[in-house]
Short mmCIF file of N, CA and C in Angstrom, two decimals:
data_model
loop_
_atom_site.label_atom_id
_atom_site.label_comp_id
_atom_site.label_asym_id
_atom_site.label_seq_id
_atom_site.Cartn_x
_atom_site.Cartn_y
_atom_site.Cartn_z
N UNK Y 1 0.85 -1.19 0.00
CA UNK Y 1 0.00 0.00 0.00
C UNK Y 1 0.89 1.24 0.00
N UNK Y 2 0.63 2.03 -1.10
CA UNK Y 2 1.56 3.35 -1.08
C UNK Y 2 1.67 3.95 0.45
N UNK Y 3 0.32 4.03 0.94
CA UNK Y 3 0.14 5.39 1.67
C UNK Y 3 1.03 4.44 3.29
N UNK Y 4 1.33 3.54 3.53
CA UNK Y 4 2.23 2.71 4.12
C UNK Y 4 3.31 2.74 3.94
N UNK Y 5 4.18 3.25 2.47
CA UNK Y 5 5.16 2.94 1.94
C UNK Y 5 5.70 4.71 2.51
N UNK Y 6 4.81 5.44 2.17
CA UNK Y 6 4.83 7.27 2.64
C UNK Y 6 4.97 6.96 4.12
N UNK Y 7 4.44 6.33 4.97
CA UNK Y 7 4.60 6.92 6.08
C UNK Y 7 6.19 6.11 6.14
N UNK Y 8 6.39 5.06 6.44
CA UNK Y 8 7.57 4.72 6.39
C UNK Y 8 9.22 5.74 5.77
N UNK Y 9 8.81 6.35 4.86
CA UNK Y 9 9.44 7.09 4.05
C UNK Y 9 9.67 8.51 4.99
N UNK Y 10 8.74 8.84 5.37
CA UNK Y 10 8.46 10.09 6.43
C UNK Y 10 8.79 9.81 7.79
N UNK Y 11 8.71 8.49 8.13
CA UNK Y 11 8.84 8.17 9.98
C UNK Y 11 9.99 7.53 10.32
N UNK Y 12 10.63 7.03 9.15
CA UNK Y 12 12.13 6.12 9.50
C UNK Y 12 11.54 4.73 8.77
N UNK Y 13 12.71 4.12 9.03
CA UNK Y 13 12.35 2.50 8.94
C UNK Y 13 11.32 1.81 10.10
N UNK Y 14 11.63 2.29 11.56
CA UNK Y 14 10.86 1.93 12.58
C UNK Y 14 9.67 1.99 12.39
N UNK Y 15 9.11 3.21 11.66
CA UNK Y 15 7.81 2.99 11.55
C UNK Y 15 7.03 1.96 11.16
N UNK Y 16 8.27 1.35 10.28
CA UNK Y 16 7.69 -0.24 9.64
C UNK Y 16 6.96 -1.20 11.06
N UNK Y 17 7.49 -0.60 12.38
CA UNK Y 17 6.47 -1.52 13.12
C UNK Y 17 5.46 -1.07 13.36
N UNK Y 18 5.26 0.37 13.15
CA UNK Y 18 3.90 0.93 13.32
C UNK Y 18 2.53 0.31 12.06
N UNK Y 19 3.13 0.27 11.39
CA UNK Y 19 2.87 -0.41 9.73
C UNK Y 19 2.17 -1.62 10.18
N UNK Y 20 3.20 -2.77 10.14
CA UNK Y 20 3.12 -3.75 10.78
C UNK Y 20 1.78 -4.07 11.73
N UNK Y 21 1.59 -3.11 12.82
CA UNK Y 21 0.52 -3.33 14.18
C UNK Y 21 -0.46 -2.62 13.24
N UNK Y 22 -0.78 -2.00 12.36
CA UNK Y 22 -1.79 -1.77 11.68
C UNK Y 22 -2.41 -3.16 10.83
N UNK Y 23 -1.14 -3.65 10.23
CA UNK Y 23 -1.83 -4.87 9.76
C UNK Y 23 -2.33 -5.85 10.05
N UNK Y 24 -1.66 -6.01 10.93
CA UNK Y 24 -1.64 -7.77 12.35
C UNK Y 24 -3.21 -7.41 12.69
N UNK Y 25 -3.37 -6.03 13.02
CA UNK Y 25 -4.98 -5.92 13.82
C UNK Y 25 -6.06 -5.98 12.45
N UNK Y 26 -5.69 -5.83 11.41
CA UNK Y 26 -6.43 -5.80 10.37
C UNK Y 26 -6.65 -7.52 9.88
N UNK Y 27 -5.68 -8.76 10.62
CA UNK Y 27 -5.86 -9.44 9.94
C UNK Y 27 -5.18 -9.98 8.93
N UNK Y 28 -3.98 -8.82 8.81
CA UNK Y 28 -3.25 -9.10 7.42
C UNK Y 28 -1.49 -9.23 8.24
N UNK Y 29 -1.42 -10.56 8.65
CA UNK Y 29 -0.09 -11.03 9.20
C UNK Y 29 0.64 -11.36 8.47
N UNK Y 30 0.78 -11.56 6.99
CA UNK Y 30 1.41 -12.28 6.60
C UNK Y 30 2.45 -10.89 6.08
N UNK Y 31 1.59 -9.94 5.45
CA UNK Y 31 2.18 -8.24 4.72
C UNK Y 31 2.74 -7.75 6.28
N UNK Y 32 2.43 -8.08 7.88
CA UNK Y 32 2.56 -7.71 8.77
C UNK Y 32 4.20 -7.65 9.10
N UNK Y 33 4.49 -9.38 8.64
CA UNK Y 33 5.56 -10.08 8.71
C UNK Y 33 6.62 -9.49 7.96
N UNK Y 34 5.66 -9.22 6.38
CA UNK Y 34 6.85 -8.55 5.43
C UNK Y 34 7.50 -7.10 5.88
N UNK Y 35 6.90 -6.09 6.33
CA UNK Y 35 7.16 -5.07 6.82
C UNK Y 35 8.33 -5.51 7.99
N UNK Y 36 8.24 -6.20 9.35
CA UNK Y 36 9.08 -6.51 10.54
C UNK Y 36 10.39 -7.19 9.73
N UNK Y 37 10.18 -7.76 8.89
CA UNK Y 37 11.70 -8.59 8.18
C UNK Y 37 12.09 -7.24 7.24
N UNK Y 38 11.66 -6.76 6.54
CA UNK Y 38 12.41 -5.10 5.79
C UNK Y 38 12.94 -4.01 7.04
N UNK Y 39 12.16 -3.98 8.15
CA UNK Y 39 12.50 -3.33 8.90
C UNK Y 39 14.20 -3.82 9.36
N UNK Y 40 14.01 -5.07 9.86
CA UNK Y 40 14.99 -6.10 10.08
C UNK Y 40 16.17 -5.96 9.40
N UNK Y 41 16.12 -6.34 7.99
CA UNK Y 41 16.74 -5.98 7.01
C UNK Y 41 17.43 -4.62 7.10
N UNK Y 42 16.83 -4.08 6.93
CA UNK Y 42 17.14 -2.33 6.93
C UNK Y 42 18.00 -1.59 8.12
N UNK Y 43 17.94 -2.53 9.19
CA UNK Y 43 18.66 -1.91 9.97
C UNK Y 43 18.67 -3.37 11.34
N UNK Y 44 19.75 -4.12 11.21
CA UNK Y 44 19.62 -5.35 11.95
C UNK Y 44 20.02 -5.25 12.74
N UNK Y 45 20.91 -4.40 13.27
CA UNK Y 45 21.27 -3.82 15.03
C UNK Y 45 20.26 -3.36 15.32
N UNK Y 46 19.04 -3.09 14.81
CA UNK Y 46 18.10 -2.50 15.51
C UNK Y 46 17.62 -3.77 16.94
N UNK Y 47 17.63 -3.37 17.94
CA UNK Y 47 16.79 -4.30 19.04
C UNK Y 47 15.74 -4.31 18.60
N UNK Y 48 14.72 -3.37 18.86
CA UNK Y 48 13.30 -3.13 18.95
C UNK Y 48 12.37 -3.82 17.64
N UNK Y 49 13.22 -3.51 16.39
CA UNK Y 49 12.68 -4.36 15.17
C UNK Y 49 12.94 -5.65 15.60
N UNK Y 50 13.20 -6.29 16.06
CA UNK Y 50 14.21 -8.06 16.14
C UNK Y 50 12.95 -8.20 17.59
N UNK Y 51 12.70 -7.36 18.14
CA UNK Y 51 11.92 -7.61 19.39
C UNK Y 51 10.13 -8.12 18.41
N UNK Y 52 9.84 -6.75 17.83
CA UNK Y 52 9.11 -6.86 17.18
C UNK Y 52 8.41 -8.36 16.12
N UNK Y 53 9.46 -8.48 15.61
CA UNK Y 53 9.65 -9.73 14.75
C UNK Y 53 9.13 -10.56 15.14
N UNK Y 54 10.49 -11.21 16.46
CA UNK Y 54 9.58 -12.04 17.37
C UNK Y 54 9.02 -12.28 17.84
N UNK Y 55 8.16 -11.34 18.60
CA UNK Y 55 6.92 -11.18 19.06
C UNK Y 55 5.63 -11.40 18.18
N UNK Y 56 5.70 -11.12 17.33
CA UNK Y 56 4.76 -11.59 15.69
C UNK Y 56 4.94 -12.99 15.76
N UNK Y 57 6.22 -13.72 15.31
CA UNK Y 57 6.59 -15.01 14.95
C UNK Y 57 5.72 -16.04 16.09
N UNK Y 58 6.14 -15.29 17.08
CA UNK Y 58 5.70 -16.20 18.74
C UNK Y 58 3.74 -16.25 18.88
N UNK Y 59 3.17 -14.90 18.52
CA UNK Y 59 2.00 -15.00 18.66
C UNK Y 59 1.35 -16.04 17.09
N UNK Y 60 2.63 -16.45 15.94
CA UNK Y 60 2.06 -17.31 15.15
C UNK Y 60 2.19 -18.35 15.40
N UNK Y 61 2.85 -18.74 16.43
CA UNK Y 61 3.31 -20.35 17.10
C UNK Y 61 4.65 -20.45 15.84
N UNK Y 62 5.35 -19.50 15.57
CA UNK Y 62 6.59 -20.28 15.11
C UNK Y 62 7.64 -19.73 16.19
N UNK Y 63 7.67 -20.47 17.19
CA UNK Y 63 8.71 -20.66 18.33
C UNK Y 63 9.94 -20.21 18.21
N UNK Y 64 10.41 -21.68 17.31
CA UNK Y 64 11.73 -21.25 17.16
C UNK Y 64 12.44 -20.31 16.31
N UNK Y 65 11.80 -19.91 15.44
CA UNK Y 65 12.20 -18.38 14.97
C UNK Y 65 11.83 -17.01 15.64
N UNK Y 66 10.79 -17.26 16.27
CA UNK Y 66 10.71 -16.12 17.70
C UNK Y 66 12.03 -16.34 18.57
N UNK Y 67 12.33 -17.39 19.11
CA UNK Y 67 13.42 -17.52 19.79
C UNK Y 67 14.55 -16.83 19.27
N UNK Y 68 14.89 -16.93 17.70
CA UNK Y 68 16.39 -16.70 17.65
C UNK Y 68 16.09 -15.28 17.48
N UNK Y 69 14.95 -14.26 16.96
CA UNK Y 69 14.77 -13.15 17.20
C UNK Y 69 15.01 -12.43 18.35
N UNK Y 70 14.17 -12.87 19.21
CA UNK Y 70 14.26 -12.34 20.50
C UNK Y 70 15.31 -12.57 21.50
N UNK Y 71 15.96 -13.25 21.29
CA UNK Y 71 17.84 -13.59 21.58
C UNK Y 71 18.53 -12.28 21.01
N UNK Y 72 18.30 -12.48 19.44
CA UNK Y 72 19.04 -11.33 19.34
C UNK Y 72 18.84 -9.97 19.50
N UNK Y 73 17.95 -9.92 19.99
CA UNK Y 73 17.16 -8.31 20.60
C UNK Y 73 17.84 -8.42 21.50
N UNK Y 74 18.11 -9.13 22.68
CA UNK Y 74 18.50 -9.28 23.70
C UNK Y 74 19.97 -9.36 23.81
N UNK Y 75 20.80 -9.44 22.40
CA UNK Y 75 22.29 -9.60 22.13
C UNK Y 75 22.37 -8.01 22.02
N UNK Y 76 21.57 -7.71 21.47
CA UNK Y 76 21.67 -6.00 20.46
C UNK Y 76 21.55 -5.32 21.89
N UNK Y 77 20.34 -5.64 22.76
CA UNK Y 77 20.37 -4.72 23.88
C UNK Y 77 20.00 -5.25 25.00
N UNK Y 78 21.51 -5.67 25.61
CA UNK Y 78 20.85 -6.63 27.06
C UNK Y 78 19.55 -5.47 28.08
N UNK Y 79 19.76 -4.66 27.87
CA UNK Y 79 18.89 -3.90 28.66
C UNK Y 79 17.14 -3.85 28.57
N UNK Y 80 16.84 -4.12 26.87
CA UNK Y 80 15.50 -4.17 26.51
C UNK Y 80 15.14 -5.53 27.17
N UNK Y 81 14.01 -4.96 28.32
CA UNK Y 81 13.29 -5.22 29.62
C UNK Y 81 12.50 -6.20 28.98
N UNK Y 82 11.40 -5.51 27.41
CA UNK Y 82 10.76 -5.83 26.73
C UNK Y 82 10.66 -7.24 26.40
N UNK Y 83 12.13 -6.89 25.85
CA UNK Y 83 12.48 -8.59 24.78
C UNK Y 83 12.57 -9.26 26.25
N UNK Y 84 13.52 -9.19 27.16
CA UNK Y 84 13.84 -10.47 28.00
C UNK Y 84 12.51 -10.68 29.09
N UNK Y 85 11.29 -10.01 29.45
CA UNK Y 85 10.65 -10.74 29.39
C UNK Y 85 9.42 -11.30 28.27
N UNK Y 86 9.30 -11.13 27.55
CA UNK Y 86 8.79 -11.48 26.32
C UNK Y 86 9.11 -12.94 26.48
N UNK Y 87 10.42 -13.45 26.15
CA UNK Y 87 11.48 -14.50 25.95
C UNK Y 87 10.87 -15.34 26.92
N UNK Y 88 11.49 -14.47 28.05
CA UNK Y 88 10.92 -15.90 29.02
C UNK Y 88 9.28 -16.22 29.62
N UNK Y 89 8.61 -15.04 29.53
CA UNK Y 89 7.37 -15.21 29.66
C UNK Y 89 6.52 -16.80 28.57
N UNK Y 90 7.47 -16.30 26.93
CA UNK Y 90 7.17 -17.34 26.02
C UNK Y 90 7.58 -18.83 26.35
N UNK Y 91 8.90 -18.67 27.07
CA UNK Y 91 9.31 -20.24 27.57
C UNK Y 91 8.49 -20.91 28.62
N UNK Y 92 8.10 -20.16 29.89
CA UNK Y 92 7.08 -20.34 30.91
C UNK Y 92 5.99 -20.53 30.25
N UNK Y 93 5.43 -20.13 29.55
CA UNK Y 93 3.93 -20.51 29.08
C UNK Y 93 3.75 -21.97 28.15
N UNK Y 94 4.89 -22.30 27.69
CA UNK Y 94 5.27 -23.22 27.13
C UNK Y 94 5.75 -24.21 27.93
N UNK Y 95 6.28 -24.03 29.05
CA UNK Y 95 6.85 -24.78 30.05
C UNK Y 95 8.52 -25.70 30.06
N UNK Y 96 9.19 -24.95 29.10
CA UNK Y 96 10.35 -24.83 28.57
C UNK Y 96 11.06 -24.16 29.20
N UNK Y 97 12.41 -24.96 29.86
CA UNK Y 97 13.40 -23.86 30.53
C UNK Y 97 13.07 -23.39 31.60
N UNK Y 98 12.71 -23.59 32.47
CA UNK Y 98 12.01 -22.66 33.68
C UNK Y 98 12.64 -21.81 34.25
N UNK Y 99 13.94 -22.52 34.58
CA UNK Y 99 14.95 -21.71 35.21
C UNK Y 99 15.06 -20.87 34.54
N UNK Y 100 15.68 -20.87 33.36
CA UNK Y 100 16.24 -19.71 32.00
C UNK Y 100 14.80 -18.63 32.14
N UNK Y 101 13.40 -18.87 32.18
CA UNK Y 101 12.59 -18.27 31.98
C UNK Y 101 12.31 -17.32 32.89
N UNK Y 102 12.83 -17.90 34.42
CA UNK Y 102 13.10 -17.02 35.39
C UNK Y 102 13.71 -15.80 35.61
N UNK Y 103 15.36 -16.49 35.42
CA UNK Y 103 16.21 -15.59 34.94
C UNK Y 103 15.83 -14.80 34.52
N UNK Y 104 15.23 -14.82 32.95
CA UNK Y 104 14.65 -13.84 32.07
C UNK Y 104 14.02 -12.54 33.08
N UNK Y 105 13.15 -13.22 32.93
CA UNK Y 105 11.56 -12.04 33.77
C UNK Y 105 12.41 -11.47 35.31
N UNK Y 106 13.32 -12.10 35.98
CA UNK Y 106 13.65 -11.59 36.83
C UNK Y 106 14.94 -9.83 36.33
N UNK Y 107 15.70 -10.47 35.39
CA UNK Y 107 15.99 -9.68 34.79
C UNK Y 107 15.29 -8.30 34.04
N UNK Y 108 13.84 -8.70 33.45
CA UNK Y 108 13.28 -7.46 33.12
C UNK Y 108 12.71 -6.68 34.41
N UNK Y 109 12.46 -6.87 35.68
CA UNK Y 109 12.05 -6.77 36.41
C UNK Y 109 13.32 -6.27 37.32
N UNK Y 110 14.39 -6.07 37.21
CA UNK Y 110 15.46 -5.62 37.61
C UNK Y 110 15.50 -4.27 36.80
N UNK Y 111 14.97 -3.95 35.82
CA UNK Y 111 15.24 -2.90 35.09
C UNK Y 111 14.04 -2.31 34.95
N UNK Y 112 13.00 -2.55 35.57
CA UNK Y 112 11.42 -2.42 35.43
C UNK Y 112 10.56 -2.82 36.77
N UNK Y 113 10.99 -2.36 37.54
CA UNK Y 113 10.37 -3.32 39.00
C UNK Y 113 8.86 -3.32 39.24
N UNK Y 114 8.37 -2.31 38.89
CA UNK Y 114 7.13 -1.71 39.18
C UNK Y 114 5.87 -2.23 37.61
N UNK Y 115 6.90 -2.82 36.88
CA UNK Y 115 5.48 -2.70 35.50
C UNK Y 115 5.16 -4.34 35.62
N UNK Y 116 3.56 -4.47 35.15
CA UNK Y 116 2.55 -5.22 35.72
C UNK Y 116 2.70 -6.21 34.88
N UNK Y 117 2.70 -6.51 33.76
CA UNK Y 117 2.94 -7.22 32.58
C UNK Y 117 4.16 -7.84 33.25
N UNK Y 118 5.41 -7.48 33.40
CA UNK Y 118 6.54 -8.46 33.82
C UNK Y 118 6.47 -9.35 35.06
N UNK Y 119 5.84 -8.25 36.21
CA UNK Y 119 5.32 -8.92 37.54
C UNK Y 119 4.11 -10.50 37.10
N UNK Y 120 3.29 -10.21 36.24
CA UNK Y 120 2.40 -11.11 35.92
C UNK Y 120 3.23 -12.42 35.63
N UNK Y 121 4.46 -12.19 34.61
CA UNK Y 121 5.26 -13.10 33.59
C UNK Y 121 5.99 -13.87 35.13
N UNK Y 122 6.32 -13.08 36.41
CA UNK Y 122 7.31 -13.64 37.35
C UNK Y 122 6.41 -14.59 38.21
N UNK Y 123 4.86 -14.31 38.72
CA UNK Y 123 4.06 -14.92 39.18
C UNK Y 123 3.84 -16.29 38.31
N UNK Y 124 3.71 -16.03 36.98
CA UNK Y 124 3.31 -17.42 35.73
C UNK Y 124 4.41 -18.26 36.22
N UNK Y 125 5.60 -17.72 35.94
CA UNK Y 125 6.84 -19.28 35.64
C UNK Y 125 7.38 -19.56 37.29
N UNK Y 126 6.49 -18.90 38.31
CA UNK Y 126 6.79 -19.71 39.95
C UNK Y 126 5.36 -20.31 40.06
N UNK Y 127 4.25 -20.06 39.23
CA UNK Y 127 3.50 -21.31 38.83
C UNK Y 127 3.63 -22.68 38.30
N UNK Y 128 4.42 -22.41 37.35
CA UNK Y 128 4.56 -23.25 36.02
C UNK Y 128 5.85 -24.30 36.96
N UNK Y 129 6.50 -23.34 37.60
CA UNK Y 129 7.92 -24.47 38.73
C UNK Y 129 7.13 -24.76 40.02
N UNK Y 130 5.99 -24.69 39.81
CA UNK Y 130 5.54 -25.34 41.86
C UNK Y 130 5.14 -24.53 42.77
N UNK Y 131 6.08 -23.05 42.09
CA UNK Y 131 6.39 -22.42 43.98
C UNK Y 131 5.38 -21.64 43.73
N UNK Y 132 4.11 -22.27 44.70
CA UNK Y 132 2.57 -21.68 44.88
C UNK Y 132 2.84 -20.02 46.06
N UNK Y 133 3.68 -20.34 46.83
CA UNK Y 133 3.95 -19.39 47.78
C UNK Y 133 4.78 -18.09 47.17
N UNK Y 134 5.56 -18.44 45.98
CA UNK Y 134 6.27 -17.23 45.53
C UNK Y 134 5.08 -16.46 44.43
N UNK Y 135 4.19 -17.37 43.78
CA UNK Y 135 3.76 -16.59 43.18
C UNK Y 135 2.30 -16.17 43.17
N UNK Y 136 1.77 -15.85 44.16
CA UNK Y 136 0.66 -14.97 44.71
C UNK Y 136 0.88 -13.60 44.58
N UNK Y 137 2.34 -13.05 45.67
CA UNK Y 137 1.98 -11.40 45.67
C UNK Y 137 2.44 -10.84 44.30
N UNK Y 138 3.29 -11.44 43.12
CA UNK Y 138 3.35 -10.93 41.81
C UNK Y 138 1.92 -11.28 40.90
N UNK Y 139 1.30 -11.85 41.39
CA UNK Y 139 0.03 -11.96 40.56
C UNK Y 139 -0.89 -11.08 41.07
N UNK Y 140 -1.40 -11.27 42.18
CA UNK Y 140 -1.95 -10.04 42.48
C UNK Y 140 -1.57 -8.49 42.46
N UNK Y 141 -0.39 -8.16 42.62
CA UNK Y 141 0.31 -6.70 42.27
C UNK Y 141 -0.12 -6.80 40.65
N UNK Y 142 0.00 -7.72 39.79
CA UNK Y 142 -0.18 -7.73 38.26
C UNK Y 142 -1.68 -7.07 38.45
N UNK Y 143 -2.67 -7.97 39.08
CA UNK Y 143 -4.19 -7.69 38.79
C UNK Y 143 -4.20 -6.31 38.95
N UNK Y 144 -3.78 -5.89 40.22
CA UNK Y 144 -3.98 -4.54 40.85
C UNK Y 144 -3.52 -3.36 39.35
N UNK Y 145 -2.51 -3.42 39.27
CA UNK Y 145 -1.98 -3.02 37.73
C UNK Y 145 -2.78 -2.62 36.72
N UNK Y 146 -3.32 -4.08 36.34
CA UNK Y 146 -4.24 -4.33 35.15
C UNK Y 146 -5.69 -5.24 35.87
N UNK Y 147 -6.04 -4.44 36.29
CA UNK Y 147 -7.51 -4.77 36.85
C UNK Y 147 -8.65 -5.62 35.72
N UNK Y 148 -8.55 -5.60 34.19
CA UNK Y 148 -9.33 -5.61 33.34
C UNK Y 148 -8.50 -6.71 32.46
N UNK Y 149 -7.09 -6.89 32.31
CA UNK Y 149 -6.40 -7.83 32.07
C UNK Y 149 -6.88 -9.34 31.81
N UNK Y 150 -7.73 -9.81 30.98
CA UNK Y 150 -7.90 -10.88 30.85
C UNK Y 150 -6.89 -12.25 31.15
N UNK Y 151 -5.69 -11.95 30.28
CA UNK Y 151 -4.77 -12.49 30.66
C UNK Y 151 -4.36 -13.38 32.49
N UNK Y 152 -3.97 -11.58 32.73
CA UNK Y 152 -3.71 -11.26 34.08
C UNK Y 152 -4.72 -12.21 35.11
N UNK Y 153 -5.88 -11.82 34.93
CA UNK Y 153 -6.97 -12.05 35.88
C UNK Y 153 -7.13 -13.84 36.00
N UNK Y 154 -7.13 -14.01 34.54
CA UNK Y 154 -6.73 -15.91 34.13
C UNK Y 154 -5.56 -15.97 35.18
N UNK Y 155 -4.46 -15.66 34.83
CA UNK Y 155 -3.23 -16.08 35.93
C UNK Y 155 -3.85 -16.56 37.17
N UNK Y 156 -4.47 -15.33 37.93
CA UNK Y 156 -4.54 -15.01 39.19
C UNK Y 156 -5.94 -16.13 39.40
N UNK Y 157 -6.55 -16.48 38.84
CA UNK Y 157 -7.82 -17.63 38.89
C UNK Y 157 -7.02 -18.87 38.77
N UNK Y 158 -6.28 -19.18 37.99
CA UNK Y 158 -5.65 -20.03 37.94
C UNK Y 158 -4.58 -20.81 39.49
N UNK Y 159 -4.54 -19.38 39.53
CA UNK Y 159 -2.97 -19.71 41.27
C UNK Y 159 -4.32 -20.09 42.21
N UNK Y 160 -5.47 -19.29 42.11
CA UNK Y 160 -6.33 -19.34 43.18
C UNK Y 160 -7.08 -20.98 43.07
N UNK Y 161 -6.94 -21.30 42.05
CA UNK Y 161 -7.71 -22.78 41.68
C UNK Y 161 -6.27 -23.73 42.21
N UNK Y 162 -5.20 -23.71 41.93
CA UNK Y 162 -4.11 -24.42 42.11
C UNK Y 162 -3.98 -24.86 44.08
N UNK Y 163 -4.34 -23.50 44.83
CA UNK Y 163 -4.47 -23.40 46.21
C UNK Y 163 -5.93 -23.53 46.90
N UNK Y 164 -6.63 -24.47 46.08
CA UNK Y 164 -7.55 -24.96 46.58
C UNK Y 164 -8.82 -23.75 46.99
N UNK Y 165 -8.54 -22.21 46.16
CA UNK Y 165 -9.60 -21.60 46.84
C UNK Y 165 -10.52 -21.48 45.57
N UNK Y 166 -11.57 -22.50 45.26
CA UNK Y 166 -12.08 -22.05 44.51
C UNK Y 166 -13.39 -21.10 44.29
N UNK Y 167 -13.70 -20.88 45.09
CA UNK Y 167 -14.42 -19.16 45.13
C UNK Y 167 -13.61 -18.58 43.97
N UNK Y 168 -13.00 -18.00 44.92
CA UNK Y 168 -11.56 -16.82 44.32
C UNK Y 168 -11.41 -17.38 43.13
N UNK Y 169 -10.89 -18.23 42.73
CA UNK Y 169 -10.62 -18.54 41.29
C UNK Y 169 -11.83 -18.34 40.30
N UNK Y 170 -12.37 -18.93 40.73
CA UNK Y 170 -13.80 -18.83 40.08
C UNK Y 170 -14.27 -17.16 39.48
N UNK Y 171 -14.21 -16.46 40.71
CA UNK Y 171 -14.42 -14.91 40.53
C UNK Y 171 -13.28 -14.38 39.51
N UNK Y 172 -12.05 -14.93 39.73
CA UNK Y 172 -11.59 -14.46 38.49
C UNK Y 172 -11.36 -14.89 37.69
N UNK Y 173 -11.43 -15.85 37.35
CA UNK Y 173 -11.92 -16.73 35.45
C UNK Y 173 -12.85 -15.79 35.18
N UNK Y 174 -14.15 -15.58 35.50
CA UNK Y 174 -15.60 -15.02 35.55
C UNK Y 174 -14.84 -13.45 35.00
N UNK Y 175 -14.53 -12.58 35.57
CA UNK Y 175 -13.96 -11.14 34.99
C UNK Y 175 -13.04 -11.59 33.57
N UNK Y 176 -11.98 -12.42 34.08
CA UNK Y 176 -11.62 -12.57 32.79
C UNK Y 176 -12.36 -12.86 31.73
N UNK Y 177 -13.38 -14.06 31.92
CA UNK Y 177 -14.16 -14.03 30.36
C UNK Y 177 -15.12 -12.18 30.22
N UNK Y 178 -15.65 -11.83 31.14
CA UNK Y 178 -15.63 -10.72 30.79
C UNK Y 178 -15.58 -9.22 30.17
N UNK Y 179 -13.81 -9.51 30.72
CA UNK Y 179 -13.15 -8.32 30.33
C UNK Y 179 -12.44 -8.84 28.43
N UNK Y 180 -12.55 -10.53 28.62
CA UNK Y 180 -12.32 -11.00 27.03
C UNK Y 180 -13.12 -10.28 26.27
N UNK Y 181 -14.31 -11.20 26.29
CA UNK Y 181 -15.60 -10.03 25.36
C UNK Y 181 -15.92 -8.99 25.15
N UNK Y 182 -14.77 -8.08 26.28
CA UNK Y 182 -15.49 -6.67 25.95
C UNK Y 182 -13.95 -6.25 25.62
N UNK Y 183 -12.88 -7.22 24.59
CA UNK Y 183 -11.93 -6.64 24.18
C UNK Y 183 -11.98 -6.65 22.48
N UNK Y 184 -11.69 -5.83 21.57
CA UNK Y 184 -12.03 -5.21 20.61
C UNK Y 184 -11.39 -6.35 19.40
#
């Protein structure tokens, strides 16, 4: 689409991820993909494009090319919080690596202490390893965060079903389908 090709032309190459999240929500992942690999292309020290990438690749279930993306986001900029929990949030949900996945999220969370999305990712993979006791107050600090969080709220129903309270769990499965349906 020209008027895609103009903004790109006008906004940098980066914009190609703005491009990109226009298409993915439209439906059109595949032109989504082509844009994040030109971006890629165009400038491959970029972190944030390579973050991007993989994050696309991962929500298509191609794993292992999310993986070597988001590695190298994480080579380009040990600091992007983003990519390393992304990474390991993706290994925990998968149940791959636990430790490594830890690491990860503990790491973005060293550089990010306070944001809800990573706290959520640190509560998931001390689910996903057993430790019922470590991961309550990061799930709930997540909810508190993101109150409307489908995701989130699943987590936190989930720990509450795991510890035998099923009220509580129950109440939040229930918001989560919810706050699902009333997401766009």
């Amino acid at each position: 689409d020209g008027r895609f090709e103009a903004a790109v032309a006008k906004g940098g190459v980066a914009a190609r991820g703005d491009v990109a999240a226009i298409l993915r929500r439209n439906g059109r992942d595949a032109e989504a993909e082509k844009q994040l690999r030109a971006w890629v292309s165009a400038s491959p020290k970029d972190a944030d494009g390579r973050l991007a990438l993989g994050a696309l690749l991962d929500r298509k279930g191609r794993n292992a090319e999310a993986e070597i993306e988001l590695r190298e986001a994480i080579r380009l900029d040990p600091r992007l919080a983003e990519a390393l929990n992304y990474l390991g949030y993706s290994l925990a949900d998968r149940g791959e690596r636990l430790g490594e996945a830890l690491a990860l999220i503990q790491s973005a969370l060293q550089l990010d202490p306070w944001n809800g999305a990573y706290l959520d990712s640190l509560g998931w993979v001390y689910m996903k390893l057993g430790r019922l006791d470590d991961a309550r107050d990061p799930l709930e600090r997540a909810a508190r965060e993101f109150p409307r969080d489908p995701t989130v709220l699943e987590h936190l129903g989930d720990y509450y079903d795991r510890t035998g309270d099923i009220g509580r769990a129950k109440i939040y499965w229930q918001r989560a389908l919810e706050d699902f349906r009333e997401t766009p």
